[in-house]
PDB file of C-alpha atoms in Angstrom:
ATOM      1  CA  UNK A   7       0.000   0.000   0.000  1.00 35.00           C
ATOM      2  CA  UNK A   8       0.809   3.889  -0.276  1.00 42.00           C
ATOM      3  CA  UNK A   9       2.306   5.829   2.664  1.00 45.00           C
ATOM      4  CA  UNK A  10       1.279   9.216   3.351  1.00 43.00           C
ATOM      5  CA  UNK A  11       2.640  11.765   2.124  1.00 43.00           C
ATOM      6  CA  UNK A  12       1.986  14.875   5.060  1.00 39.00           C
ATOM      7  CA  UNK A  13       4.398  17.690   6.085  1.00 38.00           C
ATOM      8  CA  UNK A  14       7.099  14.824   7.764  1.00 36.00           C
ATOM      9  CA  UNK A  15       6.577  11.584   6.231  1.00 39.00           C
ATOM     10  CA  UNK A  16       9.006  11.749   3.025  1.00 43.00           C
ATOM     11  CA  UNK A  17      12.161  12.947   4.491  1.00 45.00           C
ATOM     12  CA  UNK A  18      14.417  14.237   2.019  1.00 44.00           C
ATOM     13  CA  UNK A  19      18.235  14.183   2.024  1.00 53.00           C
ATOM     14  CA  UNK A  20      20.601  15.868  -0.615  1.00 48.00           C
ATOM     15  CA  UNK A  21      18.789  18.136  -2.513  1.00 69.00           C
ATOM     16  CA  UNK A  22      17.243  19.595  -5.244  1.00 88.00           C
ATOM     17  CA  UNK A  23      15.349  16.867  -6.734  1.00 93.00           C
ATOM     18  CA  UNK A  24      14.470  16.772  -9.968  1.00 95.00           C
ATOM     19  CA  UNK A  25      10.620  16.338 -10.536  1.00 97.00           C
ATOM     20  CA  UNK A  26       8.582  14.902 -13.407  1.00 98.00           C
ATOM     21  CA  UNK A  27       5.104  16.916 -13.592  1.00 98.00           C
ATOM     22  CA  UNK A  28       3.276  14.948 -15.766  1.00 97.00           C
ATOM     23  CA  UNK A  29       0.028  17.273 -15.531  1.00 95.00           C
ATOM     24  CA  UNK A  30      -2.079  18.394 -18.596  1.00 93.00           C
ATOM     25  CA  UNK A  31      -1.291  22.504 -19.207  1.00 92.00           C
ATOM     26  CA  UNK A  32      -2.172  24.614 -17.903  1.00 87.00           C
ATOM     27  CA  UNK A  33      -2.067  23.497 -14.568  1.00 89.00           C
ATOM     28  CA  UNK A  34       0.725  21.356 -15.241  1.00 95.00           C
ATOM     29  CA  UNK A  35       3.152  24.905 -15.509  1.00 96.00           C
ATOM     30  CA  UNK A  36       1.473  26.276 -12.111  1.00 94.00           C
ATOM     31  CA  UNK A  37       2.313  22.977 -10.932  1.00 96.00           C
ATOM     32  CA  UNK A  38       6.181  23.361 -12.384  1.00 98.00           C
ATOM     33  CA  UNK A  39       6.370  26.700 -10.856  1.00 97.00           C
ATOM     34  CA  UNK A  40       5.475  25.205  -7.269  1.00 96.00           C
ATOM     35  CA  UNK A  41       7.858  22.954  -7.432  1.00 96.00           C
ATOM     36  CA  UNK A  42      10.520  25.684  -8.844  1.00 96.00           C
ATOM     37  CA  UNK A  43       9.976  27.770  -5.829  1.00 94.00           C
ATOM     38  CA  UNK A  44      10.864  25.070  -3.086  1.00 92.00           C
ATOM     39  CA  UNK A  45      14.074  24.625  -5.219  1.00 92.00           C
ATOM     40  CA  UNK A  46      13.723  22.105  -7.010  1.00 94.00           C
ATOM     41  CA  UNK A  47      14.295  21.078 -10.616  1.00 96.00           C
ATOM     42  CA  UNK A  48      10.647  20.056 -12.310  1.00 97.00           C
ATOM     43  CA  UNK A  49      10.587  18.175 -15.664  1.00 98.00           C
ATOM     44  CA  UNK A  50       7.352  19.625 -17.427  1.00 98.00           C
ATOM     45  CA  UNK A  51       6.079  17.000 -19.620  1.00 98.00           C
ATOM     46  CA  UNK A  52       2.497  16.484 -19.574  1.00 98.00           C
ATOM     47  CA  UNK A  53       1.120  12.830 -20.930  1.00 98.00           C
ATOM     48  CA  UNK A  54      -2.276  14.222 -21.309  1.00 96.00           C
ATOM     49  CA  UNK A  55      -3.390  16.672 -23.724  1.00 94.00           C
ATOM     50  CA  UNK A  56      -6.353  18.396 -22.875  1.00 90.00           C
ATOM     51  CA  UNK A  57      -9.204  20.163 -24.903  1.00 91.00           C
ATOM     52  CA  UNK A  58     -12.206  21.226 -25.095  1.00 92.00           C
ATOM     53  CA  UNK A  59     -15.131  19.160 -26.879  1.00 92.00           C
ATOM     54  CA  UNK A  60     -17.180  21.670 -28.037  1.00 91.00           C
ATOM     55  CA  UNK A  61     -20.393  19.342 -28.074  1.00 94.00           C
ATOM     56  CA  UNK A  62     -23.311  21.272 -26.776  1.00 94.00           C
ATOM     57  CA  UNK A  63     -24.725  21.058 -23.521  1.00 94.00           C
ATOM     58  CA  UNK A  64     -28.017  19.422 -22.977  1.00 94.00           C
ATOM     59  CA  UNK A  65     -31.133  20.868 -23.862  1.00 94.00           C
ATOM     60  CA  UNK A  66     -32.965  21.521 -20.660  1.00 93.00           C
ATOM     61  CA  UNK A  67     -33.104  24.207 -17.419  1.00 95.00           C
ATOM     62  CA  UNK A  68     -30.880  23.535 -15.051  1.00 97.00           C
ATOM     63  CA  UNK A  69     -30.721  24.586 -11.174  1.00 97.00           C
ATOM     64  CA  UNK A  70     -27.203  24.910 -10.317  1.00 98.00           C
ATOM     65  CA  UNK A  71     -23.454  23.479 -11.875  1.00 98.00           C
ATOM     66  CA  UNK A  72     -21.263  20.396 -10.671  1.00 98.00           C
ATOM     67  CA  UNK A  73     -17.731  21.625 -11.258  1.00 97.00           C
ATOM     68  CA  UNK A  74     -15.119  19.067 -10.549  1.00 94.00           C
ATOM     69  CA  UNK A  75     -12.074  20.379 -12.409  1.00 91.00           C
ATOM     70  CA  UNK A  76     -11.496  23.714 -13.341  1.00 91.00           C
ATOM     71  CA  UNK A  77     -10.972  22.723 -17.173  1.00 91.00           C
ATOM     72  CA  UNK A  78     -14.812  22.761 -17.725  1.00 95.00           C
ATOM     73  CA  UNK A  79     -14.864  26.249 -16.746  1.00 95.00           C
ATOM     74  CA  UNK A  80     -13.940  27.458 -20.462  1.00 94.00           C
ATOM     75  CA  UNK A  81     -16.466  25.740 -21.937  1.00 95.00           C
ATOM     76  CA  UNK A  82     -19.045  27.252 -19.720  1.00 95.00           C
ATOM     77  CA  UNK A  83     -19.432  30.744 -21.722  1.00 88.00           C
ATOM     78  CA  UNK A  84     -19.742  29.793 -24.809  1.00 87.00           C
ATOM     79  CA  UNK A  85     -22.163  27.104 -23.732  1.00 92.00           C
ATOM     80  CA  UNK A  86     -24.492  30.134 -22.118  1.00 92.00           C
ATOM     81  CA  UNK A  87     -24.037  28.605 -18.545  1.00 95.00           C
ATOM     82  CA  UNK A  88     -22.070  31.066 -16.244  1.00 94.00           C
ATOM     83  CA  UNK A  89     -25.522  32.510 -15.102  1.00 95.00           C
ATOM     84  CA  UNK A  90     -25.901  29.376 -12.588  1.00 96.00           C
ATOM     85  CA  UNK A  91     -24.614  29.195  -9.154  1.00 97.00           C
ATOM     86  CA  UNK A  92     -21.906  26.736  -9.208  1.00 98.00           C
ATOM     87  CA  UNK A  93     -20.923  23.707  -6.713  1.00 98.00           C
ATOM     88  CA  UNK A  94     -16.991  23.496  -7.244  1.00 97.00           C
ATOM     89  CA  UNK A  95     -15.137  20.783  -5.791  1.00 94.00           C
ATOM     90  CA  UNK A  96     -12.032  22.680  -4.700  1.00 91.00           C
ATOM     91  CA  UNK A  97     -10.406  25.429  -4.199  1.00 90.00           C
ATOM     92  CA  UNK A  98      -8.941  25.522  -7.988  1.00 88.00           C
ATOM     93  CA  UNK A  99     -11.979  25.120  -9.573  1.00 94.00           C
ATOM     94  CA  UNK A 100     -13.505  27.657  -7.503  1.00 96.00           C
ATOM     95  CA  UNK A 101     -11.324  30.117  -8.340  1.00 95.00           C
ATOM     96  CA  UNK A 102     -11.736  29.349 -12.300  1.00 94.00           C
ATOM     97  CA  UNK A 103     -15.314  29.749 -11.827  1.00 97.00           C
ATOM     98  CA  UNK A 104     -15.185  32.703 -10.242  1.00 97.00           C
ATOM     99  CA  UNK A 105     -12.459  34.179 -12.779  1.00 96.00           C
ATOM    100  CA  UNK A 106     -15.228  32.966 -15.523  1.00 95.00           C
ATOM    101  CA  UNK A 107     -17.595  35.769 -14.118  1.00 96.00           C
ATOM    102  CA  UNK A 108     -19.929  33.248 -12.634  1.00 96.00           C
ATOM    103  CA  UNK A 109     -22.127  35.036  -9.875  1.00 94.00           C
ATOM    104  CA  UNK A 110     -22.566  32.863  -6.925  1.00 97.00           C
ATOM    105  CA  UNK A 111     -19.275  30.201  -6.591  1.00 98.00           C
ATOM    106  CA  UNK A 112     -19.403  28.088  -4.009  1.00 97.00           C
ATOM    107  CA  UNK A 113     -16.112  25.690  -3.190  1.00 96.00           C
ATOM    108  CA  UNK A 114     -15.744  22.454  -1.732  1.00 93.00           C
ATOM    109  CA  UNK A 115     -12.984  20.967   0.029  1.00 88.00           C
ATOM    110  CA  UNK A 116     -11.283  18.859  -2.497  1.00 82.00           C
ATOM    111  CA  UNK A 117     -13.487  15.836  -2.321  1.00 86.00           C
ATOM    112  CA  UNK A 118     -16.139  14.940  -4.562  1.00 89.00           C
ATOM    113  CA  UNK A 119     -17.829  12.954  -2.515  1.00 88.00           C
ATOM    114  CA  UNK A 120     -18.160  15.296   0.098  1.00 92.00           C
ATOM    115  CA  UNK A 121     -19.378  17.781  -2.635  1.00 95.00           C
ATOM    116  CA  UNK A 122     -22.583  16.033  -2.806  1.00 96.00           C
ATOM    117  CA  UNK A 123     -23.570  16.745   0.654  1.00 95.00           C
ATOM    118  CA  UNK A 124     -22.664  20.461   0.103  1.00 95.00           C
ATOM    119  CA  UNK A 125     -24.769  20.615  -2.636  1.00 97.00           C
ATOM    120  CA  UNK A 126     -27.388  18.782  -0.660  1.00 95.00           C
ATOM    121  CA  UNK A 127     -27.204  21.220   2.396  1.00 95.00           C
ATOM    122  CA  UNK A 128     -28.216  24.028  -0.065  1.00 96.00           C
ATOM    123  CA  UNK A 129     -30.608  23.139  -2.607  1.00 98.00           C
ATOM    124  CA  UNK A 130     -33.604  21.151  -2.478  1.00 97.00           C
ATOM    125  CA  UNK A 131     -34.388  17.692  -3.519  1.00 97.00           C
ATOM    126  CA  UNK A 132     -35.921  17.143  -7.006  1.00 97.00           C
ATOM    127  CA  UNK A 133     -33.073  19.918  -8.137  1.00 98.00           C
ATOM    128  CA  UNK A 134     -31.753  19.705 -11.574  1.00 98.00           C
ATOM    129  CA  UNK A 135     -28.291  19.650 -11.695  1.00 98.00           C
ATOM    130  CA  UNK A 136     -25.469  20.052 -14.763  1.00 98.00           C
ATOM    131  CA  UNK A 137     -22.377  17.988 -13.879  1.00 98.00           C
ATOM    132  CA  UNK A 138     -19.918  19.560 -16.587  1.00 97.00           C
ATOM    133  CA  UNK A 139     -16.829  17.303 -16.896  1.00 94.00           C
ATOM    134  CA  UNK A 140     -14.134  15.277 -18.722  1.00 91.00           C
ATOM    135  CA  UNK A 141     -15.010  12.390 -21.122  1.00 86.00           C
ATOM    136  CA  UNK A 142     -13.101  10.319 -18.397  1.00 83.00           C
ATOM    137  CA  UNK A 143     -15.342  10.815 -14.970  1.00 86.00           C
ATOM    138  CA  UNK A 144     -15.417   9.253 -11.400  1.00 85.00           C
ATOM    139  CA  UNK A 145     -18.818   8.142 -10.397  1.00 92.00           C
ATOM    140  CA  UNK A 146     -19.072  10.946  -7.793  1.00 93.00           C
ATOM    141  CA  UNK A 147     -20.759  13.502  -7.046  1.00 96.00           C
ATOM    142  CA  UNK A 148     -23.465  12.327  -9.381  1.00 95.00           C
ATOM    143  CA  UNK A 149     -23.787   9.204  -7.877  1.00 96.00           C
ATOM    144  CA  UNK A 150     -24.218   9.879  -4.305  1.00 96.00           C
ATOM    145  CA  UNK A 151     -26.761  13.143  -5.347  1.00 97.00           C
ATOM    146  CA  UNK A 152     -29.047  10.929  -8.159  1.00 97.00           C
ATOM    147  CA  UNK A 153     -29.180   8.232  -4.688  1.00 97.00           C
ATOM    148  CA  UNK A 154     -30.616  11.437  -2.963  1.00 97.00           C
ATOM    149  CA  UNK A 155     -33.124  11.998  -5.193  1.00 98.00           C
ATOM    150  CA  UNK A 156     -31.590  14.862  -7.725  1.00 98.00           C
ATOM    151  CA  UNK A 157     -31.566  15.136 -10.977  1.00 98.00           C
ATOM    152  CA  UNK A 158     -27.881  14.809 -12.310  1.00 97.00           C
ATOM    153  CA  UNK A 159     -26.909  15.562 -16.076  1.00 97.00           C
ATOM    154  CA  UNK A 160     -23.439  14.790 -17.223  1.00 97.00           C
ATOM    155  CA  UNK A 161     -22.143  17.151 -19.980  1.00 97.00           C
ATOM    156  CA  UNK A 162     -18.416  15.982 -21.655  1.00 96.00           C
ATOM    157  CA  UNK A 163     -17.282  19.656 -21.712  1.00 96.00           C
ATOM    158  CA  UNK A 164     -13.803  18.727 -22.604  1.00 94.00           C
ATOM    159  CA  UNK A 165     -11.387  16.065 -23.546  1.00 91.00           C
ATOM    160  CA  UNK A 166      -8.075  14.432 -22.489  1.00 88.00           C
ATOM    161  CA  UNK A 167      -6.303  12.801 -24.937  1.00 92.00           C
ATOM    162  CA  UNK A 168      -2.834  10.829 -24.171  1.00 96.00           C
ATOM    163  CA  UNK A 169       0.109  11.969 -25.800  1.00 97.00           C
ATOM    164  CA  UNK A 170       1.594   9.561 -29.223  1.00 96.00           C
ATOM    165  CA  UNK A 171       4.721   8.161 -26.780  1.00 97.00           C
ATOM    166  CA  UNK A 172       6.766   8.930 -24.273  1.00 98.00           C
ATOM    167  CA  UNK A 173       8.033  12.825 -24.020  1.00 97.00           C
ATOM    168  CA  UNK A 174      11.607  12.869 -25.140  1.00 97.00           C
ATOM    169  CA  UNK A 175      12.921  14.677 -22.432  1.00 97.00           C
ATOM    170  CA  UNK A 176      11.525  11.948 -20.085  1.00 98.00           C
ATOM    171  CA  UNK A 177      12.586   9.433 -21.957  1.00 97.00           C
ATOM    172  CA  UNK A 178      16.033  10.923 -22.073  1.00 97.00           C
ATOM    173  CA  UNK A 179      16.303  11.371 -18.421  1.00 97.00           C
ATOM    174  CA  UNK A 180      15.198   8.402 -17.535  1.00 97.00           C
ATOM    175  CA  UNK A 181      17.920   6.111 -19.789  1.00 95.00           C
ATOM    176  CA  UNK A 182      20.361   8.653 -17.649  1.00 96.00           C
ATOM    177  CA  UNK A 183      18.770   8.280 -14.134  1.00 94.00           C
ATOM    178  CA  UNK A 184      18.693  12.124 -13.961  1.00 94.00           C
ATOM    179  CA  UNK A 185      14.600  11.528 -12.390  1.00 95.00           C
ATOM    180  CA  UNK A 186      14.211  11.164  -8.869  1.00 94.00           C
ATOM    181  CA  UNK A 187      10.800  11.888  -8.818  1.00 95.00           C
ATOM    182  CA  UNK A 188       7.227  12.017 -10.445  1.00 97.00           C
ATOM    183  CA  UNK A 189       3.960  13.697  -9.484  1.00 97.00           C
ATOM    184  CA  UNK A 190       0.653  12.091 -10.235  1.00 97.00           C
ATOM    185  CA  UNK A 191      -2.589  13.758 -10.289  1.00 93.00           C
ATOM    186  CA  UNK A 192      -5.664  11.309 -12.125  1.00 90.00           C
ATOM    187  CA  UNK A 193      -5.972   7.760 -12.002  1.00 92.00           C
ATOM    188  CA  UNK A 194      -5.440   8.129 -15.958  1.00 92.00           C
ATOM    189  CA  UNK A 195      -2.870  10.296 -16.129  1.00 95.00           C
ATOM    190  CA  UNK A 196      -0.633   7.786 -13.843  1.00 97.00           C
ATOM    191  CA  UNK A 197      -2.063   5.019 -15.952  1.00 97.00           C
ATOM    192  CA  UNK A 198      -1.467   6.802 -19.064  1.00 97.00           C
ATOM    193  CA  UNK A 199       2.656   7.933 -18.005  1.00 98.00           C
ATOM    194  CA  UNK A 200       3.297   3.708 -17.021  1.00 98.00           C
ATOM    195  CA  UNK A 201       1.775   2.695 -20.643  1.00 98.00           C
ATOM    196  CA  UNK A 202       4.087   4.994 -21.946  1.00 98.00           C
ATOM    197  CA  UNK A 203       7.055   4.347 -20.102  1.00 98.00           C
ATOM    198  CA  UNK A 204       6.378   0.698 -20.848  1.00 97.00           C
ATOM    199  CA  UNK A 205       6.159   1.410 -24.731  1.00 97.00           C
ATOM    200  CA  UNK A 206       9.469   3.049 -24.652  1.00 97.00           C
ATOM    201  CA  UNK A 207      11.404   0.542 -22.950  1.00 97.00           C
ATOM    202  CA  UNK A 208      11.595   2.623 -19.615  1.00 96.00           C
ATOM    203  CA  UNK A 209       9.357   0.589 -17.145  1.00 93.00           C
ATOM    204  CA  UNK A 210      11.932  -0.311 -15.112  1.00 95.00           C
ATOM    205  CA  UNK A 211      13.853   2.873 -14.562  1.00 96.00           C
ATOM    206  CA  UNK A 212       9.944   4.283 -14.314  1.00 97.00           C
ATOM    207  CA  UNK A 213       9.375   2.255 -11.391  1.00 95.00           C
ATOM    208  CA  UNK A 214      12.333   3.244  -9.628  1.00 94.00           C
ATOM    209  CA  UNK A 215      11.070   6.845  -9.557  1.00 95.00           C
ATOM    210  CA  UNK A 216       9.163   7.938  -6.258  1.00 94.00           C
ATOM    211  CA  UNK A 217       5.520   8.178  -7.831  1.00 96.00           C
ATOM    212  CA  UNK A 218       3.985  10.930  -5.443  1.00 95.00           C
ATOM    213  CA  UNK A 219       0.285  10.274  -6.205  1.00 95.00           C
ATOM    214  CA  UNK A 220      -2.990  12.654  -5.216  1.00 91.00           C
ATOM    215  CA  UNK A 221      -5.700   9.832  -3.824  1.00 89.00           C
ATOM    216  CA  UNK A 222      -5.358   5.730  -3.424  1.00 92.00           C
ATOM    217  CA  UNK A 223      -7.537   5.581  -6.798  1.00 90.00           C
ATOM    218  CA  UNK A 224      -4.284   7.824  -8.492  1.00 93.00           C
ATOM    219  CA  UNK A 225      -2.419   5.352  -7.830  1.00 95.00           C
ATOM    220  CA  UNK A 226      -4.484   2.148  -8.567  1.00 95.00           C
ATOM    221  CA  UNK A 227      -2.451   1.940 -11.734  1.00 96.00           C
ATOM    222  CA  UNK A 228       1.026   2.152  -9.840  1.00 96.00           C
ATOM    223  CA  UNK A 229      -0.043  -0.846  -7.121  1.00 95.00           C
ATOM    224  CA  UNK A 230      -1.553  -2.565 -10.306  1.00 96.00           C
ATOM    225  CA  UNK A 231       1.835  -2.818 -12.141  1.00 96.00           C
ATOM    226  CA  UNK A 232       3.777  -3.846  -8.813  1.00 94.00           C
ATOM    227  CA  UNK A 233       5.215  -0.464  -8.127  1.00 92.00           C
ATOM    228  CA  UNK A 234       5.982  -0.224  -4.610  1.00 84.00           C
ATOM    229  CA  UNK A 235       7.879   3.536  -4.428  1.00 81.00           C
ATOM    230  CA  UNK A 236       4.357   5.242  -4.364  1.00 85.00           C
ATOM    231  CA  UNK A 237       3.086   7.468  -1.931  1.00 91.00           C
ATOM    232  CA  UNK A 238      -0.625   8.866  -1.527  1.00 92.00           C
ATOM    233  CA  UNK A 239      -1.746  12.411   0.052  1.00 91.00           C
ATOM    234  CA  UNK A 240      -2.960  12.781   3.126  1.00 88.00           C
ATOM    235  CA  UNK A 241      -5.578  14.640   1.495  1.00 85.00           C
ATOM    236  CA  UNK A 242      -6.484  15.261  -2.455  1.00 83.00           C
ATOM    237  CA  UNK A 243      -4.902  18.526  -2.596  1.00 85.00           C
ATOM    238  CA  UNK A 244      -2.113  20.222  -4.448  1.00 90.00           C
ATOM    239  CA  UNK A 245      -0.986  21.248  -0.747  1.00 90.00           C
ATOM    240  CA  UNK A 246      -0.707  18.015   0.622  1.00 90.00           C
ATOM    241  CA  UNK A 247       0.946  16.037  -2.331  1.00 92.00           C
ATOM    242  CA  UNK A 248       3.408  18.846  -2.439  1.00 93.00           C
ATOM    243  CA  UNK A 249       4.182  18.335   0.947  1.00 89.00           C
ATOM    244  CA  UNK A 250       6.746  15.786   0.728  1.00 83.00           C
ATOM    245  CA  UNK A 251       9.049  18.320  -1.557  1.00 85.00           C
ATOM    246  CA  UNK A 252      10.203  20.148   1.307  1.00 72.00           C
ATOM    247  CA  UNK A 253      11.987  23.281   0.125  1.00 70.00           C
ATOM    248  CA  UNK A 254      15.341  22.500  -0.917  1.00 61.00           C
ATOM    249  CA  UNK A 255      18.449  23.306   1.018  1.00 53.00           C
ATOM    250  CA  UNK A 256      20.944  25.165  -1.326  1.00 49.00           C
ATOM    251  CA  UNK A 257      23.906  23.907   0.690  1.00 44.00           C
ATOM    252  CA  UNK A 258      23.679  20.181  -0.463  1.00 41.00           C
ATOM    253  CA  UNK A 259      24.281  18.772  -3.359  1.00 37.00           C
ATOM    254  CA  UNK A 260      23.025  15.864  -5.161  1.00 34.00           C
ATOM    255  CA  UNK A 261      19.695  14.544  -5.676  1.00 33.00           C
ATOM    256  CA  UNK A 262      17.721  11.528  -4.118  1.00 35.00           C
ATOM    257  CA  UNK A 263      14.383  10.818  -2.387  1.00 39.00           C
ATOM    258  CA  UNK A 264      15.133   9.059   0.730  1.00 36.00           C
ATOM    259  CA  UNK A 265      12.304   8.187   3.502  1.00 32.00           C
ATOM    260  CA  UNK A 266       9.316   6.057   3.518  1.00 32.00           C
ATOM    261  CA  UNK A 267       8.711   4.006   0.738  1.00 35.00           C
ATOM    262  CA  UNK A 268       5.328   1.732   0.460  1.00 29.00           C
TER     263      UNK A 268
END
């Protein structure tokens, strides 16, 4: 299983590490800069390429928005939709939302299953609710609010597609063992960076990377394919995965992960 990954439970010795962020742009570079400003070195290479689908929302009235990722906000405007008050699942997505010029934003704290009972607290049963998303979507909120008695539409108001192979960079660094370190932030995107690594001739070297990983279903993938060096969040936040890259310490050199290891 995954350890934890809180404020002391990766302890790290001879820094700066260098950092694959795998993460579809743009929050991939906000993600790069993060890890830039606790000194380390990221590797920006997304495996995910993200878009939006353009397919219409569904015809109907709708109540209120299910947000749970800030890359359906684009979509949104053109779609006619930022009039709605808008259930976001975190922080991130609240802040799109809000940046969108949607009127009444309100923000969860990172979990979508906790969302549900948010959105439950406010509006009443029978509610008709638009859950705009990715092609590729967990089964909550909507799953937990339909059991309650709402009415849940999904709308696929954008896309990820994986990348043709491997990044070269990654690829590059890898052969060289100049990785110490990868950041994982969807179930698919992990999945997405082993099949990959795999079709490149890097799973080994891949699995001997500490795979820092946002939730236990992140890194389902990982545990699938035997890899042991993952750690899990203590929560699904940005916050808490980046946790175990404490700042780095100028006066050492090298560069290795070195702490607990599930």
């Amino acid at each position: 299983m995954g350890g934890e990954v809180s404020g002391g439970a990766l302890r790290l010795d001879r820094t700066p590490l260098r950092v694959w962020v795998a993460r579809p742009l743009p929050a991939g570079a906000r993600t790069a800069a993060l890890v830039s400003d606790l000194g380390h070195a990221p590797l920006l290479a997304p495996v995910l390429d993200l878009g939006l689908s353009h397919a219409p929302p569904p015809d109907g009235v709708f109540d209120a928005l299910i947000l749970t990722s800030a890359n359906a906000v684009p979509a949104l405007e053109s779609a006619g939709l930022i009039h709605l008050t808008a259930f976001c699942v975190g922080a991130r997505t609240a802040q799109a939302a809000r940046a969108a010029g949607l009127p009444d934003v309100r923000q969860g704290e990172g979990d979508a299953a906790a969302l549900a009972g948010h959105v439950a607290a406010v509006l009443p049963v029978g509610a008709r609710l638009l859950h705009a998303a990715g092609r590729e979507r967990k089964p909550e909120p909507a799953a937990s609010l339909a059991a309650a008695g709402y009415a849940v539409t999904a709308w696929v108001a954008y896309a990820a597609r994986p990348v043709a192979s491997l990044p070269e960079p990654v690829a590059a660094a890898l052969a060289e063992g100049r990785l110490d370190a990868v950041l994982h932030y969807s179930r698919r995107s992990a999945a997405t960076a082993l099949g990959l690594a795999r079709a490149a001739g890097c799973d080994e070297a891949f699995a001997r990377l500490a795979h820092l990983c946002l939730s236990e279903d992140c890194a389902a993938p990982l545990v699938g394919a035997g890899i042991q060096s993952h750690l899990v969040a203590a929560q699904p936040t940005e916050d808490a995965l980046l946790a175990a890259l404490a700042p780095a310490s100028p006066a050492q050199g090298g560069s290795r992960l070195d702490g607990k290891r599930c």
